[in-house]
Short mmCIF file of C-alpha atoms in Angstrom, two decimals:
data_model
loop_
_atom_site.label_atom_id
_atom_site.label_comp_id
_atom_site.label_asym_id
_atom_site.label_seq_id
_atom_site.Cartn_x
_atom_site.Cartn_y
_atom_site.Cartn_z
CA UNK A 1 -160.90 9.48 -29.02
CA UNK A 2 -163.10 10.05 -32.52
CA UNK A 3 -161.63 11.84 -34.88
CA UNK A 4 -162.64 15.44 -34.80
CA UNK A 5 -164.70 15.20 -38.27
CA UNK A 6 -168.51 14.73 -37.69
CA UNK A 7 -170.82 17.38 -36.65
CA UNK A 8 -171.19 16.95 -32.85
CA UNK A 9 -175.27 17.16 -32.13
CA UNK A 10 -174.53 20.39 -29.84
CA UNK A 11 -172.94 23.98 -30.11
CA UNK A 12 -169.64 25.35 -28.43
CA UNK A 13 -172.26 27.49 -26.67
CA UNK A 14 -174.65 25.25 -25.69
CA UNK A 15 -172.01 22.65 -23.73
CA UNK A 16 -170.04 26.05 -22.34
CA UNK A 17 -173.70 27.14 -20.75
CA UNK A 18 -174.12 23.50 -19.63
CA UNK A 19 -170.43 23.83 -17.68
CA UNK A 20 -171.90 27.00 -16.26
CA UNK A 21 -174.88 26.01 -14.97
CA UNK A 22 -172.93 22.76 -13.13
CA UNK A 23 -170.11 25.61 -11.96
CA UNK A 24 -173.14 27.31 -10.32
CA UNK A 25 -175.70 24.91 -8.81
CA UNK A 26 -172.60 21.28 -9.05
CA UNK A 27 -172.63 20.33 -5.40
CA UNK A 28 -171.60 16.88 -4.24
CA UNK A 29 -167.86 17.34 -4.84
CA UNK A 30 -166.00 15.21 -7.80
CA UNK A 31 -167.51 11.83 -8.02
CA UNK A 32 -170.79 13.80 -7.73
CA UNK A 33 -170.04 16.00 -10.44
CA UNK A 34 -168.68 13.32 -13.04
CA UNK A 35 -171.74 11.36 -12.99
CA UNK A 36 -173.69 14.23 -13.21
CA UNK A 37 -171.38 14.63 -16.46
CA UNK A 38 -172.62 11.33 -17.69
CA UNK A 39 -176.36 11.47 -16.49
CA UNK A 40 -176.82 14.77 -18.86
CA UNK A 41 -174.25 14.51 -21.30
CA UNK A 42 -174.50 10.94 -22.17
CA UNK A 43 -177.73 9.51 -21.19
CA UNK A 44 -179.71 12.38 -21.56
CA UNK A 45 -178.62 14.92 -24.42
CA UNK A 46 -176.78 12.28 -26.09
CA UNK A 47 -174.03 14.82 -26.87
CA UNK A 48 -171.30 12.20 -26.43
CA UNK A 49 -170.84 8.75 -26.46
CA UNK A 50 -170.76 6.15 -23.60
CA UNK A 51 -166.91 5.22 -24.99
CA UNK A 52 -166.03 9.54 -25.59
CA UNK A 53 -167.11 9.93 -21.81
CA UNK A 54 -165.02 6.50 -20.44
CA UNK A 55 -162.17 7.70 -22.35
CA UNK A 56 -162.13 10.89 -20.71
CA UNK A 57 -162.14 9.38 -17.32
CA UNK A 58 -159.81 7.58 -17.63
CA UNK A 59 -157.48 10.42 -18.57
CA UNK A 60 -159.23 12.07 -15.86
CA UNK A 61 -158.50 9.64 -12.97
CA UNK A 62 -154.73 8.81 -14.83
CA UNK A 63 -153.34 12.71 -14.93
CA UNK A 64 -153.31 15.01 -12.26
CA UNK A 65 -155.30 17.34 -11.17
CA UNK A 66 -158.63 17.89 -9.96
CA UNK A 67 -161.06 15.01 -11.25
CA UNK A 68 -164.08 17.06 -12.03
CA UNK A 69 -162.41 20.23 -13.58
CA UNK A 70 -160.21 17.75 -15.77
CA UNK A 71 -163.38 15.78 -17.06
CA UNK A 72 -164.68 18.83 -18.11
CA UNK A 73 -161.83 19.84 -19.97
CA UNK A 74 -161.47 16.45 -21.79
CA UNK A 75 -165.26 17.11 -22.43
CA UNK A 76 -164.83 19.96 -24.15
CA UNK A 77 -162.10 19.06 -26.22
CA UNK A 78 -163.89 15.92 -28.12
CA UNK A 79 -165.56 17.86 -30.78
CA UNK A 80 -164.33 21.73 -30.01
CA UNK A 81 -160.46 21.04 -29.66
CA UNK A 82 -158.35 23.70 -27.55
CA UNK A 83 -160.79 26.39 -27.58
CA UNK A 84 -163.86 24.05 -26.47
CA UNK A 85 -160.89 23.00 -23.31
CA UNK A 86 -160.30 26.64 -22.97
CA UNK A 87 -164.50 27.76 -22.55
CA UNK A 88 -165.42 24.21 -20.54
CA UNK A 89 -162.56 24.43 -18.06
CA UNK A 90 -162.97 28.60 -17.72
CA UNK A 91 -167.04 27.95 -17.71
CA UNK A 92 -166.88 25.46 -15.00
CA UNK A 93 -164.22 27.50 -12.66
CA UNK A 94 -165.49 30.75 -12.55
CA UNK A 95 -168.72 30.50 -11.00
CA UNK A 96 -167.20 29.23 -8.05
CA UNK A 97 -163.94 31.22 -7.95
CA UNK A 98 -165.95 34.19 -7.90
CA UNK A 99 -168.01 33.10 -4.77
CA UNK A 100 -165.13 31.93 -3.10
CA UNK A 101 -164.01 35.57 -3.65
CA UNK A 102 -166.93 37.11 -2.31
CA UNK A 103 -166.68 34.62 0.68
CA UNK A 104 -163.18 36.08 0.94
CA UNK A 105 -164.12 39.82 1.17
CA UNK A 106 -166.80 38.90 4.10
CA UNK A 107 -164.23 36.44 6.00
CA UNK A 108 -161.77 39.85 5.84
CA UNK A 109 -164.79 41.90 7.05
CA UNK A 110 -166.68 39.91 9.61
CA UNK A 111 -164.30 37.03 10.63
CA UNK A 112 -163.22 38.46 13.68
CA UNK A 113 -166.56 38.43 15.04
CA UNK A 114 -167.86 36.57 17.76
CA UNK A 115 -170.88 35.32 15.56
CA UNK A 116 -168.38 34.21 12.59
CA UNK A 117 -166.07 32.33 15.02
CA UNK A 118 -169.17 30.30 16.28
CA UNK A 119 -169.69 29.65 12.90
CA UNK A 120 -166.61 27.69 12.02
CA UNK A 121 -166.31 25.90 15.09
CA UNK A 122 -168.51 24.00 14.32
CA UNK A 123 -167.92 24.13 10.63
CA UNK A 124 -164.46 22.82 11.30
CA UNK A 125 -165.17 19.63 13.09
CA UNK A 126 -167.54 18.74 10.53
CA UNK A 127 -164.83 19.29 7.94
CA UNK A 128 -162.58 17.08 9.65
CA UNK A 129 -165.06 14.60 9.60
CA UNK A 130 -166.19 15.26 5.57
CA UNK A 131 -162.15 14.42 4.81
CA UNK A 132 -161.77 11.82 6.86
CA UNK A 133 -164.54 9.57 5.34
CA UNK A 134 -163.07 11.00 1.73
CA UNK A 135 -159.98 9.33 2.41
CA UNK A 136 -161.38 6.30 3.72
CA UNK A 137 -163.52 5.98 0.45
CA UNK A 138 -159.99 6.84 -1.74
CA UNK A 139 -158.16 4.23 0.20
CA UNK A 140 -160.47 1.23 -0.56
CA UNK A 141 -161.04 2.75 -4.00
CA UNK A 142 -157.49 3.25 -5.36
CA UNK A 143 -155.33 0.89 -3.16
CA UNK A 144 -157.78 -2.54 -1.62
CA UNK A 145 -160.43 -2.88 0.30
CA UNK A 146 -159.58 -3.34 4.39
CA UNK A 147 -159.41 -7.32 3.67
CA UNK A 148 -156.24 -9.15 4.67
CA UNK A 149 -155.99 -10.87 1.09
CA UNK A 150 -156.73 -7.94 -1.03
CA UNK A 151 -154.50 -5.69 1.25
CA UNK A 152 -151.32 -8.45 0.73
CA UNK A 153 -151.81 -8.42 -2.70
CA UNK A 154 -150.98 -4.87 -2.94
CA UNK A 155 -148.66 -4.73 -0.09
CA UNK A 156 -146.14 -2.53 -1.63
CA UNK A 157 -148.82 0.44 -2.00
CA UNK A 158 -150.25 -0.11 1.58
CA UNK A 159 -146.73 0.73 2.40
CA UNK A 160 -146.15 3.83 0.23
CA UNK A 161 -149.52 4.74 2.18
CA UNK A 162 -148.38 4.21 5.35
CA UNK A 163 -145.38 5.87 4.62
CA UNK A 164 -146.98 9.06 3.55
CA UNK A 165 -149.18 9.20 7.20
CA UNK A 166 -146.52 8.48 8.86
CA UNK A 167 -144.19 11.12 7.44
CA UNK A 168 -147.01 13.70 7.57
CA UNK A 169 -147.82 13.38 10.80
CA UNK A 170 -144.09 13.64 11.44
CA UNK A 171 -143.40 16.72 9.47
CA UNK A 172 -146.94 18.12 9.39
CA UNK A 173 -146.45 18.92 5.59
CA UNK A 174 -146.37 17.23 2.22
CA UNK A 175 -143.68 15.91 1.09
CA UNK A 176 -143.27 15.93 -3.04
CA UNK A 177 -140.11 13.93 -3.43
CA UNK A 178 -141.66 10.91 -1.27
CA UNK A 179 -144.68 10.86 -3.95
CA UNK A 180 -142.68 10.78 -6.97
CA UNK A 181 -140.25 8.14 -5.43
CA UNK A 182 -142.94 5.92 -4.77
CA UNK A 183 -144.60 6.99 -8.12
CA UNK A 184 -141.10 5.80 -9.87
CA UNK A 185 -140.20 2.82 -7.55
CA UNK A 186 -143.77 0.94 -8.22
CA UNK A 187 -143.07 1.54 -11.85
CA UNK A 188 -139.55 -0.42 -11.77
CA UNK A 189 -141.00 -3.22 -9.64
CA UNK A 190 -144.27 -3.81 -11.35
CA UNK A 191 -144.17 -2.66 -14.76
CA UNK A 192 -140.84 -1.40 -15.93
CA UNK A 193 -140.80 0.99 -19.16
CA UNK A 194 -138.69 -0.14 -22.13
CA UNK A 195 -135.68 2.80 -21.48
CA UNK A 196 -134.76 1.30 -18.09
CA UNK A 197 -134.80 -2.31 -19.63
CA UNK A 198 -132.69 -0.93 -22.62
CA UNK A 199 -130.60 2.05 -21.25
CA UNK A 200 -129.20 3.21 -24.39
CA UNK A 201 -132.55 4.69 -25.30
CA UNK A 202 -133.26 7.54 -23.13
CA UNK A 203 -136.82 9.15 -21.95
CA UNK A 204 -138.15 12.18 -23.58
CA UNK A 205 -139.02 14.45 -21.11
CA UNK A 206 -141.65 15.83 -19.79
CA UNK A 207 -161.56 46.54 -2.46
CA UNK A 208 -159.41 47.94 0.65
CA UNK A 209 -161.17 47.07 3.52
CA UNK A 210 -161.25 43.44 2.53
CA UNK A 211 -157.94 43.54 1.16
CA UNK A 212 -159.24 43.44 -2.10
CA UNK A 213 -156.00 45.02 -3.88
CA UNK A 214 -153.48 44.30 -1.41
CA UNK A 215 -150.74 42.36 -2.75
CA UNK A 216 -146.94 41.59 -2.57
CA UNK A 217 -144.99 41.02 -6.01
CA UNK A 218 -143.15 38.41 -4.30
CA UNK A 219 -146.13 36.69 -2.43
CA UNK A 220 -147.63 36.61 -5.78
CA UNK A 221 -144.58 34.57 -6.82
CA UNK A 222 -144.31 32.52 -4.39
CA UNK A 223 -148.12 32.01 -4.42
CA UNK A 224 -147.72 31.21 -8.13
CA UNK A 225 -144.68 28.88 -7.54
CA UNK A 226 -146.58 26.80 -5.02
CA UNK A 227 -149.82 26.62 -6.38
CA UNK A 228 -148.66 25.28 -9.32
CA UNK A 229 -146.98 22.25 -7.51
CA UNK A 230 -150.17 21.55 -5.42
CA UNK A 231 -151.76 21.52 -9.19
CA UNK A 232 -149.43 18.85 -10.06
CA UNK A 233 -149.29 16.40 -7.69
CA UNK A 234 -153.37 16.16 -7.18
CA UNK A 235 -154.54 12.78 -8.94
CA UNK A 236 -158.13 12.08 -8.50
CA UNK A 237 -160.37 13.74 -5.13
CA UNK A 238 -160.10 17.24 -4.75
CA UNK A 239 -159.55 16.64 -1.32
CA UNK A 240 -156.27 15.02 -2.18
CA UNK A 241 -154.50 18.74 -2.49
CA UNK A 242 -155.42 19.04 1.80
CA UNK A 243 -151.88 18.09 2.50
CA UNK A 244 -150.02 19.80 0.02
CA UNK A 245 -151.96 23.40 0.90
CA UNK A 246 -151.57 22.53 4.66
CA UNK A 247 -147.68 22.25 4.53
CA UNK A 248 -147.12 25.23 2.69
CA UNK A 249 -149.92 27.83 3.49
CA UNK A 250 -149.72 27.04 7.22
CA UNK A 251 -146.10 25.30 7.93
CA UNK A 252 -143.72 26.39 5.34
CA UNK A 253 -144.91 30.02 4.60
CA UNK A 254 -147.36 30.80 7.62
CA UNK A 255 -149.67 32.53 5.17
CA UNK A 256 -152.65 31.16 7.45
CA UNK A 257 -153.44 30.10 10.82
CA UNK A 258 -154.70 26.14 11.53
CA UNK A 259 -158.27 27.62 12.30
CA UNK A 260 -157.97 29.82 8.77
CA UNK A 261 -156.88 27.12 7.11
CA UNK A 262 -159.91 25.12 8.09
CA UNK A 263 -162.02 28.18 7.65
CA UNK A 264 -160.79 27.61 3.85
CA UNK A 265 -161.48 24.31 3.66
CA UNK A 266 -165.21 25.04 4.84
CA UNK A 267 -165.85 27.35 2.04
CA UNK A 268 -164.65 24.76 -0.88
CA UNK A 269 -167.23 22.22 0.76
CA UNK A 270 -169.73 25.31 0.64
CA UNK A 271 -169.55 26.09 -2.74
CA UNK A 272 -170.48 24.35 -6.15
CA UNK A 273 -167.78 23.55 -8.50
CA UNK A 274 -164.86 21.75 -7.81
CA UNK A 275 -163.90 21.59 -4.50
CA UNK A 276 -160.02 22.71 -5.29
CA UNK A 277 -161.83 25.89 -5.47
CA UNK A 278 -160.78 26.34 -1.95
CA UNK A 279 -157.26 27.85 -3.72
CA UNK A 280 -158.95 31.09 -4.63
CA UNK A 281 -160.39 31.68 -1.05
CA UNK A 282 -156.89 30.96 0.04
CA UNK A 283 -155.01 33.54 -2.16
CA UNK A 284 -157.45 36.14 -1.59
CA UNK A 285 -157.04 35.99 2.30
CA UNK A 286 -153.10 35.88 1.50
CA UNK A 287 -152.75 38.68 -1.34
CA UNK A 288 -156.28 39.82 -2.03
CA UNK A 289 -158.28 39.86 -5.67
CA UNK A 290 -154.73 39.10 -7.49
CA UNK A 291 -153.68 36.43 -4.96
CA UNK A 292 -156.74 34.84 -5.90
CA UNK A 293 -156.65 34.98 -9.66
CA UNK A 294 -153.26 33.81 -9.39
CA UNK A 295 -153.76 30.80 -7.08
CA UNK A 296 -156.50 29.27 -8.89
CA UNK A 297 -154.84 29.91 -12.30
CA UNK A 298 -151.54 28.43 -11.29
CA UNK A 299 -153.92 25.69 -9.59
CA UNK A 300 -155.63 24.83 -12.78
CA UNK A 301 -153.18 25.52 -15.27
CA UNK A 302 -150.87 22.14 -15.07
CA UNK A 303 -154.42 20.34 -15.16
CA UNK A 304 -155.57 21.80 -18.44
CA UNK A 305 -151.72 21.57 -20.59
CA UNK A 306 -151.44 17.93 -19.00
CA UNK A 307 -155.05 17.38 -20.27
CA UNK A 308 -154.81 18.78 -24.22
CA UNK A 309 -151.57 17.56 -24.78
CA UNK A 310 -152.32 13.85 -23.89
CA UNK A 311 -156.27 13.86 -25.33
CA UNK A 312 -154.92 13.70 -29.01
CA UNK A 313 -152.73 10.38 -27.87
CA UNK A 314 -154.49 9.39 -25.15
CA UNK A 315 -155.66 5.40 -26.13
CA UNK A 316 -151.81 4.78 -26.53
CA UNK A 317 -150.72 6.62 -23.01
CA UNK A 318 -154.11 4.53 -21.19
CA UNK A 319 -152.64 1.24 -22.62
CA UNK A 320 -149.28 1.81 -21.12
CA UNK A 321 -148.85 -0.14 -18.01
CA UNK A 322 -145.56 1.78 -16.72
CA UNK A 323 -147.36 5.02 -16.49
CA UNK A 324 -150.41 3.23 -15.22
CA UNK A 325 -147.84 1.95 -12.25
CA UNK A 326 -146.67 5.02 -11.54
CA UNK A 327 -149.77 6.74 -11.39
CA UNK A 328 -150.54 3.58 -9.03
CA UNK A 329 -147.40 4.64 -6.47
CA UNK A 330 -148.06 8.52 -6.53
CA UNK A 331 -152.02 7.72 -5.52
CA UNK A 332 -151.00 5.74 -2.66
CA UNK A 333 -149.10 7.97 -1.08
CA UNK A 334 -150.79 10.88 -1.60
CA UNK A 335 -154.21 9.29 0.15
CA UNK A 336 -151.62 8.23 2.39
CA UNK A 337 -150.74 11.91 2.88
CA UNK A 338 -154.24 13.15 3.19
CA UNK A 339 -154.81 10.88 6.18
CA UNK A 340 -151.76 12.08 8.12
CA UNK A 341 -153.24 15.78 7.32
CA UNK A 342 -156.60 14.65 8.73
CA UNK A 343 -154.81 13.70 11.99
CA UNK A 344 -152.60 16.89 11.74
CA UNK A 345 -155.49 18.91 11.46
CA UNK A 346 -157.84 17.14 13.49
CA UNK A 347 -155.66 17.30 16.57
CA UNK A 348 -155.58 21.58 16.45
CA UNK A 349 -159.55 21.63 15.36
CA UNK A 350 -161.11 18.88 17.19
CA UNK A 351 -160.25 20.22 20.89
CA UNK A 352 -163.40 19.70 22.95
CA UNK A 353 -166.65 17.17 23.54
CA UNK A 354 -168.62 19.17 21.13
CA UNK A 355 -166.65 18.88 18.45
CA UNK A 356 -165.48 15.47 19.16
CA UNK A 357 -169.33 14.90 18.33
CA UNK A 358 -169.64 17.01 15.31
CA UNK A 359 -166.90 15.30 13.65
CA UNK A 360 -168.45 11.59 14.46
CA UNK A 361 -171.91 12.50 13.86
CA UNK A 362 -170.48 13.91 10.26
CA UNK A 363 -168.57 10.20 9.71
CA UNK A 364 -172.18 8.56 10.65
CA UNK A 365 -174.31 11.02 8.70
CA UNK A 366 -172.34 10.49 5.76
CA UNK A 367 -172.29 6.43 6.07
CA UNK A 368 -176.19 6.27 6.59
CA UNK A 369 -178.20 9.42 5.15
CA UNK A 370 -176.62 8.95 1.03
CA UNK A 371 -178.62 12.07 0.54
CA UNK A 372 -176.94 13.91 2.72
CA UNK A 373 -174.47 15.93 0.60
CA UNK A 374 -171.92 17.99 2.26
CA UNK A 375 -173.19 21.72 2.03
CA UNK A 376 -176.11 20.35 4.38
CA UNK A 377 -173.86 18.90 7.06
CA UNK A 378 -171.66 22.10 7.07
CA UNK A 379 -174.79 24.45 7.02
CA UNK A 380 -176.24 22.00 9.94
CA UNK A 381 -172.87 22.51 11.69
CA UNK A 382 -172.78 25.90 11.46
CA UNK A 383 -175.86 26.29 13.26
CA UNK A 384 -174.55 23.81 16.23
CA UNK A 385 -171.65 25.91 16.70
CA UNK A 386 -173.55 29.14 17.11
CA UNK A 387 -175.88 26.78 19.79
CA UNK A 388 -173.11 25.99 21.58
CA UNK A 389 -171.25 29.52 21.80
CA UNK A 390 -174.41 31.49 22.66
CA UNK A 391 -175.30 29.09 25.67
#
């Protein structure tokens, strides 16, 4: 990164209002949203430079956390430092968290209805489809391509990723300890830092009738506790934090239902912004306006401190082929992971012919209409299911 010395060609203001405006109308989901980064901010405005928008990335696709949000955070600290961070990340959040919110206070309202229910059954199986082609398109990005020599030479991730469907599927939740294990065990094998080789030196470490105010002090906790974990272990899609949510909101504190849970996932792919958005619809149905705030803040947070504290040393941490390995491990079983939550899922919302059809048709629509972005398909499959419900 440049040194923070010349006079960047734009204001604080100006790139906060641009982060607005793509937290508003930024559909598409992540890899959407970072090139529309580098269409307007390189290409077009010229604010930064092809090199300034590589570098952040990289950091981007290296650190956890949501791609997008952490892009824009990087973005913001080239030429503003913490307080640029602090307006991009915040600018580029809150339009979305607060129409998640909203979406929230009518799903309390109305989502007992007949007509909402018809709504999301269709919206489900589309959603099923929307993350099973994401994973597909994370597996042959960050591990090989489905080709017998490119899949042998990275044999040992194929097996972290089969290891984290398998174990999914198993359990029906996330499970942390397998993704830092396979983080640290492709680290020893393939690039191993200099403390292990030399074990003297040691690491250095690292409203009321949408339940708008109702809240528990220790579901706020716990919301807080495990939010912040899911913000941790997400490295690149968005959609990557679908089996860490499942586990906990559904299986280990039965905050939400497996048709809720969809429900939630519909809204993310619904909204502009990133889609880890979803969070905020999730702790408002659980503890209302504060379960919310605190969700998405404990979502974001380990994003933002992992992004300004490694932007000042970043060339250094991008050249270092241990973390690079480890970051290698985590991925794989983490996609690994969202597959076995697509089949988890899939099997509870994908329970009849029609939506058997929904979800394909969403696989194919996605493969051969490019243009099709994913508030369409939901919007289209929100109209099916209230088709097939009023026949």
């Amino acid at each position: 990164m440049k040194e923070q010395v010349n006079q960047p060609a734009y204001s604080l203001w100006q790139l906060a209002l641009y982060y607005l405006k793509l937290g508003t109308w930024g559909f598409g989901g992540p890899v959407a949203l970072v090139s529309y980064m580098q269409r307007d901010l390189v290409e077009d405005k010229g604010w930064l430079t092809e090199e300034e928008y590589k570098e952040g990335l990289a950091l981007a696709q290296l650190a956890p956390g949501p791609l997008a949000a952490q892009l824009g955070i990087y973005i913001g600290f080239v030429h503003y430092g913490l307080i640029g961070a602090t307006l991009t990340g915040l600018a580029f959040v809150l339009p979305s968290f607060f129409m998640v919110v909203i979406l929230g206070m009518a799903y309390q309202l109305y989502g007992g209805l007949a007509w909402m229910q018809a709504v999301f059954y269709g919206v489900g199986a589309a959603v099923i489809g929307i993350i099973a082609m994401s994973a597909y398109k994370l597996t042959i990005k960050s591990i090989s391509k489905f080709e017998p020599a490119a899949m042998k030479a990275k044999w040992l991730l194929w097996l972290f990723y089969v290891a984290g469907i398998v174990i999914t599927v198993i359990t029906g939740r996330e499970e942390i300890l397998l993704f830092i294990a396979c983080g640290i065990l492709y680290m020893v094998i393939k690039a191993p830092p200099r403390w292990i080789k030399k074990p003297s030196v040691l690491p250095t470490g690292i409203l009321i009738s949408t339940g708008f105010w109702k809240y528990d002090g220790k579901t706020l906790q716990e919301i807080a506790w495990f939010f912040a974990k899911a913000g941790a272990f997400v490295f690149g899609s968005g959609l990557a934090i679908v089996p860490f949510l499942h586990g906990g909101v559904v299986k280990e504190f039965g905050w939400l239902n497996e048709h809720q849970f969809i429900d939630a996932v519909a809204v993310a792919m619904i909204t502009p912004g990133p889609v880890v958005i979803t969070v905020g619809f999730i702790g408002y149905l659980v503890a209302g306006f504060p379960g919310a705030c605190v969700a998405a803040l404990a979502t974001f947070l380990p994003c933002y401190v992992f992004t300004v504290a490694l932007a000042p040393s970043f060339k250094k941490i991008a050249g270092n082929t241990s973390i690079k390995a480890f970051v290698e491990g985590i991925t794989s079983a983490v996609i690994g992971a969202l597959v076995g939550s697509v089949i988890v899922i899939g099997l509870r919302s994908v329970i009849d012919m029609p939506t058997i059809l929904i979800a394909v048709a969403t696989v194919l629509a996605q493969i051969y209409i490019k243009k099709l972005q994913e508030p369409y398909i939901i919007g289209i499959a929100a109209i099916i299911g209230i088709l097939i419900k009023s026949l």
